[in-house]
Coordinates of C-alpha atoms in Angstrom, one line a residue:
X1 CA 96.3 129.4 100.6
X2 CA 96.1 129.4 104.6
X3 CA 97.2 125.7 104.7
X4 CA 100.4 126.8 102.9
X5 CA 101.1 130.2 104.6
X6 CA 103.4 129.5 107.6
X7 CA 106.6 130.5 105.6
X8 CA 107.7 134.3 104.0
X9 CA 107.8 134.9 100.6
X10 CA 111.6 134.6 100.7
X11 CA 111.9 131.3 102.3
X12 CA 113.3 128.3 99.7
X13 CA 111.1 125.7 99.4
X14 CA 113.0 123.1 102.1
X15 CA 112.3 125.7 104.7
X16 CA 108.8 126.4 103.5
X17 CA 107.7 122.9 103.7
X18 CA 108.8 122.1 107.1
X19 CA 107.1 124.8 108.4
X20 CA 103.3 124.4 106.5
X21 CA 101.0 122.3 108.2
X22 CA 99.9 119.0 105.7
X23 CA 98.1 120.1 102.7
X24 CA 94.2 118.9 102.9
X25 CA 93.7 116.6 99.5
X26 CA 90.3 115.9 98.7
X27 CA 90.5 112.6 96.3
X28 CA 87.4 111.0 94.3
X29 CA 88.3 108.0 92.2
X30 CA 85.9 106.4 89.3
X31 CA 83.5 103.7 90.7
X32 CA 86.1 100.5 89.6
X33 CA 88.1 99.1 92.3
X34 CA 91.6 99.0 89.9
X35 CA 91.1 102.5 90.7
X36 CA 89.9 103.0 94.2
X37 CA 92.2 101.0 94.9
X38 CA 95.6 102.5 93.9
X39 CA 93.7 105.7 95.1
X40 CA 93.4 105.2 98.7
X41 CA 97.2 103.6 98.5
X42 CA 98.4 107.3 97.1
X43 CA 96.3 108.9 100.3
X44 CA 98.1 106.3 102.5
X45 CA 101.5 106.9 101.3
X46 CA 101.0 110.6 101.4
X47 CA 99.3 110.6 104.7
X48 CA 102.2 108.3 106.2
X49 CA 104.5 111.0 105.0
X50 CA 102.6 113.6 107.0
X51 CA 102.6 115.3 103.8
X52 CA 98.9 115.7 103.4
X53 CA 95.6 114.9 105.4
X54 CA 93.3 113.0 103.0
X55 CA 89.3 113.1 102.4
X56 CA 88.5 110.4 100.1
X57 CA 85.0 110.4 98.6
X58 CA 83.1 107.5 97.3
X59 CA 80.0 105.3 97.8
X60 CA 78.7 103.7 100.5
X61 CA 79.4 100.2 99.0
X62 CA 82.8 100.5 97.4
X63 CA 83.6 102.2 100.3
X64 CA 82.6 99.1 102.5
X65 CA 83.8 96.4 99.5
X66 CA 87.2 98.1 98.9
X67 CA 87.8 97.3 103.3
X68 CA 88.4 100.9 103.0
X69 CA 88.7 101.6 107.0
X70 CA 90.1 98.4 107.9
X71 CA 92.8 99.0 105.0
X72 CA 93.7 101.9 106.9
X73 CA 96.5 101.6 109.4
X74 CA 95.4 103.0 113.4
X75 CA 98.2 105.5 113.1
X76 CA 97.1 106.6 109.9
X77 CA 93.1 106.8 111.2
X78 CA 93.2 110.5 112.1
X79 CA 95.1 111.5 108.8
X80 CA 92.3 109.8 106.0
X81 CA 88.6 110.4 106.1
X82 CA 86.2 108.3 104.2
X83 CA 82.8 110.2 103.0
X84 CA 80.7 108.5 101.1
X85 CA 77.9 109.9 98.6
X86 CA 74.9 107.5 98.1
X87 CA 74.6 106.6 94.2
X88 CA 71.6 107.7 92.4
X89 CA 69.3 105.9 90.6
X90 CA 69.2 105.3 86.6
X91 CA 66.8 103.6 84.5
X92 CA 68.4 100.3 83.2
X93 CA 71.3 100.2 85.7
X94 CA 70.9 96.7 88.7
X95 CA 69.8 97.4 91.8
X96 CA 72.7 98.1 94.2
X97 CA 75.0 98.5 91.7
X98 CA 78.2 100.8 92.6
X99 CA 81.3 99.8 90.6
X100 CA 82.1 98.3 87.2
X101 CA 82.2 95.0 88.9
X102 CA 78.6 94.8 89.5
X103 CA 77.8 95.4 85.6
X104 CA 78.0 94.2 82.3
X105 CA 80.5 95.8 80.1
X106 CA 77.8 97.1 77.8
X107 CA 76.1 98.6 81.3
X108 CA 79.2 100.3 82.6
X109 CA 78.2 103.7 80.3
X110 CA 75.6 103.5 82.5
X111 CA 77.4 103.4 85.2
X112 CA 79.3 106.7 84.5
X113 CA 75.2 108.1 84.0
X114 CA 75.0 107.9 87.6
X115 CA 78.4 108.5 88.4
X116 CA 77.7 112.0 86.7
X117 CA 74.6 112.6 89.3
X118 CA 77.1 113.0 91.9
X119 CA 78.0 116.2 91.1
X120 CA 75.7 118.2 93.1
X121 CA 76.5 116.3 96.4
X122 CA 80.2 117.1 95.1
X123 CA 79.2 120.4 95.1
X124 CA 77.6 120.8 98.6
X125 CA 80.5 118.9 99.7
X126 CA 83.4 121.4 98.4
X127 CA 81.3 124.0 99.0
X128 CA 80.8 123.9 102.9
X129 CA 84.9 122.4 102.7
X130 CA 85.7 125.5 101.4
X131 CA 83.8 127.3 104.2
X132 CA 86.3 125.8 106.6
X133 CA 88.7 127.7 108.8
X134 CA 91.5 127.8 106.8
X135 CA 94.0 128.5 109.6
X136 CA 93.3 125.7 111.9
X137 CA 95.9 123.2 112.8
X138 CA 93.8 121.6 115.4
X139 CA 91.5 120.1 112.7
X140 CA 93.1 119.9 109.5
X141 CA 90.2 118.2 107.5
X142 CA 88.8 122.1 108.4
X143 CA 90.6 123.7 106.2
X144 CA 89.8 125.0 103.0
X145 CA 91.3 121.9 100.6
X146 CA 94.6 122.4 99.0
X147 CA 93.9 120.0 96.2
X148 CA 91.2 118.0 94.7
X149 CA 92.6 114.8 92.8
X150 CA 89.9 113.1 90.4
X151 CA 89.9 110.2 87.9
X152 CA 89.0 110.4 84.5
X153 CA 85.3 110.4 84.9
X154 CA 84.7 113.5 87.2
X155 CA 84.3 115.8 84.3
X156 CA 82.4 118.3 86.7
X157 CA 84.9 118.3 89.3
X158 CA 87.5 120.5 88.3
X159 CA 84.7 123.5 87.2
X160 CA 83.5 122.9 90.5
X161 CA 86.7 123.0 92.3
X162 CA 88.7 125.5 90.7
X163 CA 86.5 127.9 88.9
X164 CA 84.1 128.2 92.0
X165 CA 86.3 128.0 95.0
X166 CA 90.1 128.3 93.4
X167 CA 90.8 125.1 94.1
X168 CA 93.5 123.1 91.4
X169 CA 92.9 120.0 90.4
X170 CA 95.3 117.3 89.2
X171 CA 94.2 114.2 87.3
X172 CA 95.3 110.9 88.7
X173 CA 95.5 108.4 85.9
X174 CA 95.7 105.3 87.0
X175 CA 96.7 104.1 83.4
X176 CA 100.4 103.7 82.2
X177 CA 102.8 106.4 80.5
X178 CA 102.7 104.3 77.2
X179 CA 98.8 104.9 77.2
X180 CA 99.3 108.6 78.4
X181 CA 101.8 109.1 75.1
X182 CA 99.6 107.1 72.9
X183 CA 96.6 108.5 73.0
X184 CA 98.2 112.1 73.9
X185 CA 96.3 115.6 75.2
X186 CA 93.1 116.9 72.7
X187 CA 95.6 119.6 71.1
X188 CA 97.3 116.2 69.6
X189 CA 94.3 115.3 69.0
X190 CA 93.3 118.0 66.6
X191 CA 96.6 118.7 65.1
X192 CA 96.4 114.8 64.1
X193 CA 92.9 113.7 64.4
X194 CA 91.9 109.9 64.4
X195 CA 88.2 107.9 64.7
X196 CA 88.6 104.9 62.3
X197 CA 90.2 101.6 63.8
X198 CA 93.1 101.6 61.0
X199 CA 94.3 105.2 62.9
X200 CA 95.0 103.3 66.0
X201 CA 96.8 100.6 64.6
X202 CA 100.2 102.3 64.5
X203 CA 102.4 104.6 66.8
X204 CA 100.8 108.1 66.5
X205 CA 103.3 110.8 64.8
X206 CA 103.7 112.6 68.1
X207 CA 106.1 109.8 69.8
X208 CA 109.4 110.9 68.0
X209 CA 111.4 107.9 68.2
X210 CA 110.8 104.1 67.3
X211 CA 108.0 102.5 69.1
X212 CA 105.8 99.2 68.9
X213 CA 102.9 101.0 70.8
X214 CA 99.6 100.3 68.9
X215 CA 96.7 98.4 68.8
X216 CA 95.6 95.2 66.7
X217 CA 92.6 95.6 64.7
X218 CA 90.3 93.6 67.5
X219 CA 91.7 96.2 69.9
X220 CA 91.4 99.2 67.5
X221 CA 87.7 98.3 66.7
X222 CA 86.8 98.3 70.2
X223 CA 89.4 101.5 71.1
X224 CA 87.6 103.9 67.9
X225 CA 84.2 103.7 70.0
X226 CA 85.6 105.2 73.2
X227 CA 85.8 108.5 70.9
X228 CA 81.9 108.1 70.9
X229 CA 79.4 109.5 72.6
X230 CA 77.9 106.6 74.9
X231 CA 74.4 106.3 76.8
X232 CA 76.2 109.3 79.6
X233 CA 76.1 111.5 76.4
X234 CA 80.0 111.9 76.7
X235 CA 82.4 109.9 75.1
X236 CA 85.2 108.1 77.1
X237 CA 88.1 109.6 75.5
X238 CA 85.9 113.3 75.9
X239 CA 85.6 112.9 79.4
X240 CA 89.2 112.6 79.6
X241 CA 89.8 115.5 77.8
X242 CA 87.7 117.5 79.4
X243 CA 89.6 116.3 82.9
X244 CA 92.9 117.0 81.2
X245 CA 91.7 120.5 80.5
X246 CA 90.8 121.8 83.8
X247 CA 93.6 120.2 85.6
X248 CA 96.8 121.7 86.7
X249 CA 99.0 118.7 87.1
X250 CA 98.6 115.1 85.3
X251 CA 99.8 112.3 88.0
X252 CA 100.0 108.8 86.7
X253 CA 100.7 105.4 88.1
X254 CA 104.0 104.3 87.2
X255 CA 108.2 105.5 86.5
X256 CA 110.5 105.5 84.4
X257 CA 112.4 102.3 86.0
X258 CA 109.5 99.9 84.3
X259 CA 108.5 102.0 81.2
X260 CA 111.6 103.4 80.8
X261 CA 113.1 107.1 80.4
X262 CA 111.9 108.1 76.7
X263 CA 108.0 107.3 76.9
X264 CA 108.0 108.9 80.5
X265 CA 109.9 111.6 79.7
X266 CA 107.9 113.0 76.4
X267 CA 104.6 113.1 78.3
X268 CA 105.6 116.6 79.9
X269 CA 105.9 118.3 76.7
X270 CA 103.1 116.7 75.3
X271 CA 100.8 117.4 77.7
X272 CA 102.0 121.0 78.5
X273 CA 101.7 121.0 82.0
X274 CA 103.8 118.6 84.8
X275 CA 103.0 115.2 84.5
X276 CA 104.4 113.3 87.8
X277 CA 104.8 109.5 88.5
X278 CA 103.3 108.5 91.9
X279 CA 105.4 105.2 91.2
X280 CA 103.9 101.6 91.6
X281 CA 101.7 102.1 94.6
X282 CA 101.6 98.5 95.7
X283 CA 101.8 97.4 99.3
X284 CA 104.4 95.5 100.5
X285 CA 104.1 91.6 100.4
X286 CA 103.5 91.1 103.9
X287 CA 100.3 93.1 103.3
X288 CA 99.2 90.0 101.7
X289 CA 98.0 87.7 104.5
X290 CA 97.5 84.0 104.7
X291 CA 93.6 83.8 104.2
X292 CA 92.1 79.6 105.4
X293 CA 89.7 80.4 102.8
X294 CA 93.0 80.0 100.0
X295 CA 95.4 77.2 102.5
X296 CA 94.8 74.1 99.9
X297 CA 95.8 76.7 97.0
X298 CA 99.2 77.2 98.9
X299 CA 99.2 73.6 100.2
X300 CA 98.8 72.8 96.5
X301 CA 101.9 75.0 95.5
X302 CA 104.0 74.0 98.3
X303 CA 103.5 70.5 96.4
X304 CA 105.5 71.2 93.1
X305 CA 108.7 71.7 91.8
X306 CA 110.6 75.5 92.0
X307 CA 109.3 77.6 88.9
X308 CA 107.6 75.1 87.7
X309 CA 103.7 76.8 87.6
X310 CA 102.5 79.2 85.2
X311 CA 99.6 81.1 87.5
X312 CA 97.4 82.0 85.5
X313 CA 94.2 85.0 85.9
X314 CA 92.1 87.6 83.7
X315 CA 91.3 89.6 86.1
X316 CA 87.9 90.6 87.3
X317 CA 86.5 92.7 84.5
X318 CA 88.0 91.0 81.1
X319 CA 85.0 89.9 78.9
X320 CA 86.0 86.8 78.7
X321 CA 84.0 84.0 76.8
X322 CA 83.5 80.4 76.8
X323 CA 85.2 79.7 73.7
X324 CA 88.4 81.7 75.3
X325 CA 87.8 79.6 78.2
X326 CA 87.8 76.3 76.4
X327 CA 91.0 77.5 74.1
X328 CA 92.9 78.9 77.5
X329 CA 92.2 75.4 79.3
X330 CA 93.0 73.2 75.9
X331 CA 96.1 75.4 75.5
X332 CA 97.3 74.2 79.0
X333 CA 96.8 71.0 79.0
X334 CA 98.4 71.1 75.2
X335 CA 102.0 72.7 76.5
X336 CA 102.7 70.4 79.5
X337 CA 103.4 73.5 82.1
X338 CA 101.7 72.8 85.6
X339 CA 99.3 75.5 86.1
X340 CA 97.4 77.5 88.4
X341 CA 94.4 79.0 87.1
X342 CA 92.3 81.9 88.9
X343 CA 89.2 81.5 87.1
X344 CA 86.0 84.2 87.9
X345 CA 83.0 82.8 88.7
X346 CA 81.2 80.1 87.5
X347 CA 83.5 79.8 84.3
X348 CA 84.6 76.2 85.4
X349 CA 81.1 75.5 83.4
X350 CA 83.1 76.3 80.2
X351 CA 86.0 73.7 80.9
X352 CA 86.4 70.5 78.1
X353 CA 84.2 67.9 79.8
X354 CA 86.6 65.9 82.1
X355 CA 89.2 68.6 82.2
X356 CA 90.1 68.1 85.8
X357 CA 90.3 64.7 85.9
X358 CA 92.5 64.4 83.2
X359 CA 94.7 67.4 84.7
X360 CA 94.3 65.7 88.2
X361 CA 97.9 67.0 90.0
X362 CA 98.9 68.9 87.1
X363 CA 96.8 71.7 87.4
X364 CA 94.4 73.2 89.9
X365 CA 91.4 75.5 88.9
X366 CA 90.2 77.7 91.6
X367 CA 86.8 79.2 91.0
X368 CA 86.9 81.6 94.6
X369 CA 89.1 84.3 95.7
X370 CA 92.9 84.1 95.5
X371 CA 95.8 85.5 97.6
X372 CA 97.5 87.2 93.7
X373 CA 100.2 88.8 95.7
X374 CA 101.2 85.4 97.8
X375 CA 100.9 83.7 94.6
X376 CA 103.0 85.4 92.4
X377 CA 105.9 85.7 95.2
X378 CA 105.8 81.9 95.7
X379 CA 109.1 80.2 94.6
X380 CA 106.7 77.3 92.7
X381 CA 105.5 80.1 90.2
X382 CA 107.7 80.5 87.5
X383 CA 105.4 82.9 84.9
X384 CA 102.2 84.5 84.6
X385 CA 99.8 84.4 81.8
X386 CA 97.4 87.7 82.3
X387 CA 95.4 90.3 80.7
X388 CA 98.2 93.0 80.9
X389 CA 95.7 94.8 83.6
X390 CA 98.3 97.1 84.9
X391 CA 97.6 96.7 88.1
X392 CA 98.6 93.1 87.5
X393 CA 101.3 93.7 85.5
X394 CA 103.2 96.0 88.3
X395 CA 102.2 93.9 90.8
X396 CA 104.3 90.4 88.9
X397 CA 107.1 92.3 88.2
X398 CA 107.8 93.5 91.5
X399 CA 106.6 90.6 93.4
X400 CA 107.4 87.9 91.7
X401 CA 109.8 88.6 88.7
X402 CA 107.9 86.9 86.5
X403 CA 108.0 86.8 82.7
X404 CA 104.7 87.0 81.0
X405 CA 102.7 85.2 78.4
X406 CA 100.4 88.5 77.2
X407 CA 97.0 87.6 76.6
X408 CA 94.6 91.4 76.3
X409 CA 91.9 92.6 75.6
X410 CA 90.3 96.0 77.0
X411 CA 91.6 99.6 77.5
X412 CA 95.2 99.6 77.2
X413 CA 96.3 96.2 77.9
X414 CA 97.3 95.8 74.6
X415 CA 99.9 98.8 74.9
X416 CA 100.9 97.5 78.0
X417 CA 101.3 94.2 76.3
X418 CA 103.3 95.5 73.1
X419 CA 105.4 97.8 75.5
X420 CA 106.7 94.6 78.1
X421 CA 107.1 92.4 74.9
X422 CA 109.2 95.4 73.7
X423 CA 111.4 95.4 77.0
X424 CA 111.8 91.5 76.8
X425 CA 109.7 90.2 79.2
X426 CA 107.3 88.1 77.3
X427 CA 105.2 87.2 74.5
X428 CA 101.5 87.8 73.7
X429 CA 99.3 84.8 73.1
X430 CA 99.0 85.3 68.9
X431 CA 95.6 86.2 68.2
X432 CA 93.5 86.4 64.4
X433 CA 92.0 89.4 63.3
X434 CA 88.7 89.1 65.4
X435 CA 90.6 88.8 68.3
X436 CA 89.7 84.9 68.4
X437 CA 92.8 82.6 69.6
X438 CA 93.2 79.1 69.7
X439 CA 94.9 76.1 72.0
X440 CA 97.6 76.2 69.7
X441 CA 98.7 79.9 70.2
X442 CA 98.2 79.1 73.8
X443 CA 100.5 76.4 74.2
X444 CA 103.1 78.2 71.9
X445 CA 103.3 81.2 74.1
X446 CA 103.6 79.1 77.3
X447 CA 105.9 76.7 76.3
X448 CA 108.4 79.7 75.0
X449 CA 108.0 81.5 78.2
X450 CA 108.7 78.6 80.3
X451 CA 111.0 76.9 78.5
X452 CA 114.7 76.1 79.8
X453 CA 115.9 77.3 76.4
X454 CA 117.7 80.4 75.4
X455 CA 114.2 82.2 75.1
X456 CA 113.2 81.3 78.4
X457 CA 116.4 82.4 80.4
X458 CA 116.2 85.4 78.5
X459 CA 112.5 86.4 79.3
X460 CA 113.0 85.0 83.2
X461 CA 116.2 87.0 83.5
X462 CA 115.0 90.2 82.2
X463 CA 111.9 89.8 84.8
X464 CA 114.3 89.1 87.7
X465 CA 116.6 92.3 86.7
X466 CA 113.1 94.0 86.8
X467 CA 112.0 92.9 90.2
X468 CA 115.1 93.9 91.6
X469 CA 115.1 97.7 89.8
X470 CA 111.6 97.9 91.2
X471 CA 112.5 96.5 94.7
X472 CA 114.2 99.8 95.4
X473 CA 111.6 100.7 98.1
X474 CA 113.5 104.2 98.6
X475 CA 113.7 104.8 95.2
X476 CA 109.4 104.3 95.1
X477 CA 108.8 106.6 98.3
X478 CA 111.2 109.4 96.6
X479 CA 108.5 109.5 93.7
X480 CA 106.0 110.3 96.3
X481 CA 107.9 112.6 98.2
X482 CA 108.9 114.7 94.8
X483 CA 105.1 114.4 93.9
X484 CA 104.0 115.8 97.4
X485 CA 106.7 118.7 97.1
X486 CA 105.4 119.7 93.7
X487 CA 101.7 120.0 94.9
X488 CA 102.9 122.0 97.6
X489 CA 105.3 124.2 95.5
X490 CA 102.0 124.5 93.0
X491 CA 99.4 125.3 95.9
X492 CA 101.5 128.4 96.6
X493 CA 101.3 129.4 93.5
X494 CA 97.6 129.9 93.7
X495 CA 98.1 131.9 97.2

């Protein structure tokens, strides 16, 4: 491609690269901020790198919501370009509604309905990008695009991309290797097919070595229906395979240093084509600045004893209930810790009546937004009880170094759960059969985790030996580097 055709064919590839102008990376993320957001930090880090010049597409909202322009450094202004494509209407779906977070669960299929209608603006888009002069160096967002980088959703993208204007594609999951390997590429698929709960409730045959990746039967139940055609008329697991199919290159949040060497290192010959860890993705902790709004939560910290606060949140999207409210808070109060819960909304309804005033200067509920990063590196917090989000996951481990009481239930949280319990850094909060837990479990789990026993050295040492393999900042920009030098070396290909 012009972008890519300053060197001869018998350059090496050092040579070649310092030569070639950025490549131009057109990148469209699904409509859920836990993946715009580690989107736009991949077009950051790239852009910083001057290895690419980045358009990234999405609504007019998220776009506004996710800070996108102010999360965007001035040096790094004339390197990223925001375009936004207005969300069309569907029958059933609220008023203004742009991301996951402004739906129901049982609304997001929805959701993915109208996401789907932005393939003709997509379209138009690429098509007048693909126009561009693909020589110029004076405007690089001019060029014909090098790459397009999608999300699992964009199931009209790659067509669009590279079978009418020979642009590749790579897939950007924003998931973890241990759900890449579980639930494998659609050739796995057919060579072992599975659809009932029970299939999902044990390592699948494809990981060749011991494992404790699998679902519980709450999980499984929930996991067998994303292999069904929802309200969009696609099933989740079908938009993913028809993603996987017209990509070139899988990319996928996370490395081998935190999922280790033998889940990351099957998903190449699984999959059949390269599939590259971006790393972590997370900003450094001085990103994360002091807010007035969150002072008496700090204050509050400041207050009590070194490691002595589990901090506690479920993330924004985790259909949580009142009776899981009402367990979680009983659970608390029933295993001693001090505690520091982020809880959504107007959940504080749910709390035991005179909750608070019995946990007066034990505990502190905080109903609005909270600083997670400033939390989690504060030397009062000594654990974290979360829904295995990965987001949230990485984002403890390499902030705070904090073991982890497990507590999932969505997507792939309970991988991502089974797979840190695996590597010692935790337990999961013991659930029945329907998924239901009580205070008991609760207070188990905490009280293990945060305990001055053997258990809980264990658990808090393997977090801090974690944090310190993932504090290798150099280490984390090499996996960008070797991702960008890849995409070039594969963009050539195509010339």
């Amino acid at each position: 491609m012009g972008a890519n055709g300053g060197a001869g064919a018998g350059d090496d590839d050092a040579s070649a690269t310092a030569v070639s102008p950025a490549l131009h990376i057109v990148m469209f993320p699904w409509l859920a901020f836990g993946h715009l957001i580690p989107f736009l930090e991949l077009a950051k880090l790239l852009a910083a790198r001057g290895h690419a010049v980045i358009t990234f597409l999405s609504t007019p909202r998220n776009l506004s919501r996710l800070g996108a322009a102010a999360a965007i450094p001035p040096e790094l202004s004339a390197f990223v370009r925001l375009v936004s494509f207005p969300l069309p209407e569907v029958d059933g779906l609220p008023e203004g509604a742009e991301s996951t977070a402004d739906v129901p669960p049982e609304k997001v299929e929805l959701l993915k309905k109208a996401f789907d209608g932005l393939a003709a603006p997509f379209a138009a888009f690429l098509a007048a990008a693909a126009a561009g002069d693909e020589e110029s160096n004076h405007n690089p967002f001019s060029r014909k695009p090098d790459w397009v980088v999608v999300d699992f959703a964009n199931v009209w993208a790659p067509p669009i991309a590279r079978g009418e204007h020979g642009v590749p594609c790579a897939w950007f999951s924003i998931y973890s290797a241990a759900a890449l390997a579980f639930f494998g590429p659609r050739s796995a698929y057919e060579a072992h097919p599975r659809g009932e709960p029970e299939d999902f409730m044990s390592p699948p045959p494809w990981i060749p070595f011991p494992s404790a990746l699998a679902f519980r039967r709450h999980e499984a139940e929930w996991i067998a229906a994303a292999y069904r055609p929802n309200a969009s008329g696609v099933s989740d697991v079908g938009r993913i395979w028809q993603v996987q199919d017209g990509c070139d290159v899988i990319l996928y949040r996370s490395c081998p240093d935190v999922e280790g060497p033998d889940i990351c290192g099957l998903l190449d010959d699984l999959y059949h084509k390269p599939v590259v860890p971006t790393g972590l993705l997370l900003p450094p902790p001085s990103a994360a600045a002091a807010d007035s709004d969150s002072d008496g939560l700090i204050r509050w910290l400041d207050d009590q004893p070194e490691r002595s606060v589990i901090y506690v949140a479920l993330g924004t999207e985790a259909p949580v209930t009142s009776s899981d409210v009402h367990e979680l808070a009983l659970g608390l109060e029933l295993s001693g810790a001090r505690f520091l819960w982020a809880l959504r909304g107007d959940g504080e309804r749910w709390l035991p009546e005179g909750y608070m005033t019995r946990l007066a200067g034990r505990g502190h509920v905080a109903s609005g937004w909270v600083p997670q990063v400033r939390v989690l590196c504060h030397v009062a917090v000594g654990a974290f009880l979360t829904h295995c989000g990965w987001g949230s996951t990485v984002e403890s481990l390499r902030f705070g170094g904090l073991p982890l009481v497990m507590l999932p239930f969505i997507t792939d949280q309970g991988l991502i759960a089974r797979a840190m319990a695996d590597r010692g850094l935790g337990v999961e909060v013991e659930r029945k059969d329907d998924g239901s837990f009580g205070m008991d479990a609760v207070a188990a789990a905490v009280r293990r985790v945060m305990s001055a026993e053997e258990d809980g050295k264990v658990f808090a040492r393997n977090a801090r030996e974690m944090k310190e393999k993932l504090g290798d900042g150099a280490r984390q920009e090499r996996y960008v580097d070797e991702l960008a030098e890849l995409l070039r070396r594969h963009c050539r290909s195509w010339s």
